Tab-separated table of C-alpha atoms in Angstrom:
chain	number	residue	atom	x	y	z
A	167	UNK	CA	-58.820	32.955	11.369
A	168	UNK	CA	-60.435	36.394	11.235
A	169	UNK	CA	-57.652	37.685	8.978
A	170	UNK	CA	-57.433	34.602	6.772
A	171	UNK	CA	-56.845	35.578	3.150
A	172	UNK	CA	-56.755	33.827	-0.234
A	173	UNK	CA	-53.532	34.326	-2.183
A	174	UNK	CA	-52.153	33.678	-5.670
A	175	UNK	CA	-48.353	33.690	-5.934
A	176	UNK	CA	-46.524	34.574	-9.165
A	177	UNK	CA	-42.792	33.819	-8.914
A	178	UNK	CA	-40.573	32.070	-11.469
A	179	UNK	CA	-38.183	30.683	-8.845
A	180	UNK	CA	-39.783	27.410	-7.763
A	181	UNK	CA	-37.884	27.426	-4.462
A	182	UNK	CA	-39.014	30.940	-3.556
A	183	UNK	CA	-42.571	30.243	-4.708
A	184	UNK	CA	-42.756	27.145	-2.534
A	185	UNK	CA	-41.163	29.044	0.337
A	186	UNK	CA	-43.735	31.839	0.155
A	187	UNK	CA	-46.500	29.258	-0.026
A	188	UNK	CA	-45.202	27.538	3.101
A	189	UNK	CA	-44.863	30.826	5.016
A	190	UNK	CA	-48.456	31.762	4.298
A	191	UNK	CA	-50.109	28.367	4.711
A	192	UNK	CA	-48.293	27.760	7.999
A	193	UNK	CA	-50.012	30.886	9.283
A	194	UNK	CA	-53.475	29.784	8.210
A	195	UNK	CA	-53.818	31.502	4.841
A	196	UNK	CA	-54.962	29.850	1.606
A	197	UNK	CA	-52.589	29.851	-1.370
A	198	UNK	CA	-55.030	28.947	-4.124
A	199	UNK	CA	-52.524	28.966	-7.009
A	200	UNK	CA	-48.856	29.421	-7.833
A	201	UNK	CA	-47.558	30.392	-11.296
A	202	UNK	CA	-44.215	31.187	-12.885
A	203	UNK	CA	-44.849	34.014	-15.369
A	204	UNK	CA	-47.042	37.031	-16.066
A	205	UNK	CA	-49.214	35.413	-18.732
A	206	UNK	CA	-49.997	32.479	-16.461
A	207	UNK	CA	-50.885	34.920	-13.680
A	208	UNK	CA	-53.370	36.812	-15.872
A	209	UNK	CA	-54.879	33.538	-17.121
A	210	UNK	CA	-55.199	32.100	-13.618
A	211	UNK	CA	-56.870	35.206	-12.209
A	212	UNK	CA	-59.249	35.248	-15.181
A	213	UNK	CA	-60.230	31.639	-14.536
A	214	UNK	CA	-60.753	32.248	-10.820
A	215	UNK	CA	-62.820	35.367	-11.532
A	216	UNK	CA	-64.996	33.369	-13.930
A	217	UNK	CA	-65.670	30.930	-11.077
A	218	UNK	CA	-66.514	33.837	-8.752
A	219	UNK	CA	-63.446	32.834	-6.732
A	220	UNK	CA	-61.205	35.866	-7.115
A	221	UNK	CA	-58.406	35.793	-4.505
A	222	UNK	CA	-57.931	38.585	-1.980
A	223	UNK	CA	-54.371	39.345	-3.045
A	224	UNK	CA	-51.725	38.528	-5.633
A	225	UNK	CA	-48.062	38.334	-4.590
A	226	UNK	CA	-45.963	38.801	-7.732
A	227	UNK	CA	-42.318	39.185	-8.639
A	228	UNK	CA	-41.616	42.350	-10.661
A	229	UNK	CA	-39.392	40.493	-13.148
A	230	UNK	CA	-40.502	37.193	-14.650
A	231	UNK	CA	-40.083	35.217	-17.903
A	232	UNK	CA	-39.655	35.480	-20.760
A	233	UNK	CA	-37.542	38.676	-20.693
A	234	UNK	CA	-37.153	39.083	-16.903
A	235	UNK	CA	-37.744	42.834	-17.142
A	236	UNK	CA	-41.218	44.043	-16.170
A	237	UNK	CA	-43.599	41.163	-16.923
A	238	UNK	CA	-44.698	40.792	-13.324
A	239	UNK	CA	-45.511	44.409	-12.629
A	240	UNK	CA	-47.189	44.841	-16.032
A	241	UNK	CA	-49.407	41.860	-15.231
A	242	UNK	CA	-50.153	43.378	-11.811
A	243	UNK	CA	-51.144	46.744	-13.301
A	244	UNK	CA	-53.302	44.963	-15.910
A	245	UNK	CA	-55.078	42.927	-13.244
A	246	UNK	CA	-55.711	45.991	-11.103
A	247	UNK	CA	-57.388	47.603	-14.101
A	248	UNK	CA	-59.715	44.626	-14.586
A	249	UNK	CA	-60.255	43.812	-10.909
A	250	UNK	CA	-59.997	46.999	-8.796
A	251	UNK	CA	-60.741	45.131	-5.569
A	252	UNK	CA	-57.850	42.704	-6.072
A	253	UNK	CA	-54.953	43.421	-3.736
A	254	UNK	CA	-51.509	43.393	-5.382
A	255	UNK	CA	-48.212	43.050	-3.546
A	256	UNK	CA	-45.134	43.032	-5.773
A	257	UNK	CA	-41.681	41.826	-4.778
A	258	UNK	CA	-38.450	43.167	-6.231
A	259	UNK	CA	-34.741	42.610	-5.740
A	260	UNK	CA	-34.084	46.339	-5.924
A	261	UNK	CA	-36.005	49.599	-5.657
A	262	UNK	CA	-37.223	50.358	-9.177
A	263	UNK	CA	-38.858	53.781	-9.056
A	264	UNK	CA	-40.722	53.574	-12.336
A	265	UNK	CA	-42.430	50.304	-11.480
A	266	UNK	CA	-43.210	51.302	-7.892
A	267	UNK	CA	-44.738	54.604	-8.971
A	268	UNK	CA	-46.724	53.040	-11.837
A	269	UNK	CA	-48.287	50.452	-9.559
A	270	UNK	CA	-48.985	52.666	-6.562
A	271	UNK	CA	-50.213	55.690	-8.495
A	272	UNK	CA	-52.765	53.562	-10.313
A	273	UNK	CA	-54.934	53.007	-7.241
A	274	UNK	CA	-55.570	54.374	-3.785
A	275	UNK	CA	-55.931	51.066	-1.950
A	276	UNK	CA	-54.778	47.459	-1.784
A	277	UNK	CA	-51.243	47.880	-3.133
A	278	UNK	CA	-47.784	47.010	-1.869
A	279	UNK	CA	-44.148	46.995	-2.991
A	280	UNK	CA	-41.586	45.094	-0.933
A	281	UNK	CA	-37.951	44.205	-1.463
A	282	UNK	CA	-37.345	40.460	-1.471
A	283	UNK	CA	-35.020	40.763	1.514
A	284	UNK	CA	-38.088	41.749	3.528
A	285	UNK	CA	-39.489	38.229	3.086
A	286	UNK	CA	-36.887	37.048	5.592
A	287	UNK	CA	-38.740	39.101	8.221
A	288	UNK	CA	-41.582	36.594	8.222
A	289	UNK	CA	-44.038	38.358	10.501
A	290	UNK	CA	-43.684	41.688	8.667
A	291	UNK	CA	-44.109	39.970	5.298
A	292	UNK	CA	-47.236	38.057	6.305
A	293	UNK	CA	-48.690	41.175	7.946
A	294	UNK	CA	-48.056	43.063	4.689
A	295	UNK	CA	-49.877	40.409	2.646
A	296	UNK	CA	-52.899	40.586	4.957
A	297	UNK	CA	-52.880	44.394	5.012
A	298	UNK	CA	-52.848	44.640	1.211
A	299	UNK	CA	-55.540	41.951	0.942
A	300	UNK	CA	-57.733	44.070	3.214
A	301	UNK	CA	-57.295	47.210	1.114
A	302	UNK	CA	-54.319	48.772	2.892
A	303	UNK	CA	-50.843	49.656	1.675
A	304	UNK	CA	-47.466	48.053	2.354
A	305	UNK	CA	-44.417	49.886	1.052
A	306	UNK	CA	-40.882	48.805	1.859
A	307	UNK	CA	-38.996	51.415	3.922
A	308	UNK	CA	-36.310	51.551	1.215
A	309	UNK	CA	-38.953	52.246	-1.427
A	310	UNK	CA	-40.465	54.980	0.712
A	311	UNK	CA	-37.060	56.538	1.389
A	312	UNK	CA	-36.176	56.682	-2.309
A	313	UNK	CA	-39.535	57.976	-3.500
A	314	UNK	CA	-39.848	60.439	-0.638
A	315	UNK	CA	-36.314	61.648	-1.258
A	316	UNK	CA	-37.219	62.381	-4.879
A	317	UNK	CA	-40.449	64.071	-3.864
A	318	UNK	CA	-38.726	66.435	-1.459
A	319	UNK	CA	-37.559	68.331	-4.520
A	320	UNK	CA	-41.186	69.136	-5.268
A	321	UNK	CA	-43.153	72.042	-3.792
A	322	UNK	CA	-45.950	69.761	-2.615
A	323	UNK	CA	-43.985	68.785	0.504
A	324	UNK	CA	-42.389	72.165	1.101
A	325	UNK	CA	-44.832	72.989	3.865
A	326	UNK	CA	-44.169	69.845	5.908
A	327	UNK	CA	-41.827	69.868	8.870
A	328	UNK	CA	-39.021	67.256	9.079
A	329	UNK	CA	-41.044	65.337	11.673
A	330	UNK	CA	-44.173	65.425	9.499
A	331	UNK	CA	-42.156	64.052	6.579
A	332	UNK	CA	-40.896	61.275	8.855
A	333	UNK	CA	-44.450	60.458	9.903
A	334	UNK	CA	-45.578	60.514	6.261
A	335	UNK	CA	-42.841	58.029	5.372
A	336	UNK	CA	-43.977	55.661	8.111
A	337	UNK	CA	-47.598	56.076	7.004
A	338	UNK	CA	-46.521	55.043	3.503
A	339	UNK	CA	-45.091	51.822	4.910
A	340	UNK	CA	-48.611	51.017	6.102
A	341	UNK	CA	-47.998	51.623	9.807
A	342	UNK	CA	-50.840	52.593	12.126
A	343	UNK	CA	-50.672	55.676	14.340
A	344	UNK	CA	-49.840	53.494	17.344
A	345	UNK	CA	-47.018	51.764	15.457
A	346	UNK	CA	-45.653	55.149	14.362
A	347	UNK	CA	-45.759	56.362	17.958
A	348	UNK	CA	-43.748	53.342	19.110
A	349	UNK	CA	-41.222	53.816	16.310
A	350	UNK	CA	-40.705	57.514	17.084
A	351	UNK	CA	-41.041	57.067	20.866
A	352	UNK	CA	-43.795	59.659	21.170
A	353	UNK	CA	-47.409	59.589	22.339
A	354	UNK	CA	-50.308	58.486	20.165
A	355	UNK	CA	-51.724	61.982	20.547
A	356	UNK	CA	-48.563	63.540	19.138
A	357	UNK	CA	-48.761	61.296	16.083
A	358	UNK	CA	-52.445	62.101	15.571
A	359	UNK	CA	-51.568	65.793	15.596
A	360	UNK	CA	-48.812	65.298	13.016
A	361	UNK	CA	-51.133	63.252	10.794
A	362	UNK	CA	-53.849	65.910	11.008
A	363	UNK	CA	-51.315	68.575	10.049
A	364	UNK	CA	-50.173	66.481	7.075
A	365	UNK	CA	-53.739	66.090	5.841
A	366	UNK	CA	-54.333	69.817	6.249
A	367	UNK	CA	-51.139	70.848	4.451
A	368	UNK	CA	-51.725	68.410	1.586
A	369	UNK	CA	-55.286	69.643	1.144
A	370	UNK	CA	-56.998	66.380	2.130
A	371	UNK	CA	-60.386	67.109	3.662
A	372	UNK	CA	-62.276	64.942	6.182
A	373	UNK	CA	-64.683	64.018	3.368
A	374	UNK	CA	-61.894	61.872	1.881
A	375	UNK	CA	-62.469	59.505	4.824
A	376	UNK	CA	-60.177	56.594	5.620
A	377	UNK	CA	-58.426	56.902	2.255
A	378	UNK	CA	-56.714	60.104	3.347
A	379	UNK	CA	-53.710	58.108	4.562
A	380	UNK	CA	-53.227	56.531	1.150
A	381	UNK	CA	-54.012	59.771	-0.660
A	382	UNK	CA	-51.327	61.516	1.383
A	383	UNK	CA	-48.797	58.991	0.097
A	384	UNK	CA	-50.073	59.253	-3.478
A	385	UNK	CA	-49.803	63.037	-3.313
A	386	UNK	CA	-46.044	62.946	-3.114
A	387	UNK	CA	-45.653	59.941	-5.382
A	388	UNK	CA	-47.527	61.807	-8.106
A	389	UNK	CA	-45.788	65.136	-7.503
């Protein structure tokens, strides 16, 4: 498979961990390890890195043993600091602003935050894993809605029209221009115009290259 990726799964629920493994392997991806807590995740990634076998992406629960608070996301942030090219997709039962912002604001590529309910939408989940592994972003629509709603209080988005804010939210979910056009039932050209206006209003120059989409999202997350 052209999009085949190598994955490490960190989830303390054995049933969910095995379920995620099955979803990914059935679609041709390689799950190279599965662990049940943050310390084991850090150790496993360290061992794989030492063997020059770093995975493309880690899928980790936000809350894991021993305290079931923030072990998973803290491990994810730690790993991103040591291995900037490692994709990290975290799963959470609820939208937790602090954790989402901490993870996403720490890097401009290869990050994702999905609610666990999204796993039931198998194709979207697997697509998100691949997108993050390849350096893209994958933010749950509920996460985007909550963070964007908070950001609207800030001046940084004051210059955007309601439609541009809608497009920005869909960009944050990791959707392409074509996918945004289908969602909004408009032409690809109309979406391209909105995206260009967003970049212009947020002060993102063409020299920022392909990362402008992610930087646009980070602009309001950091506002």
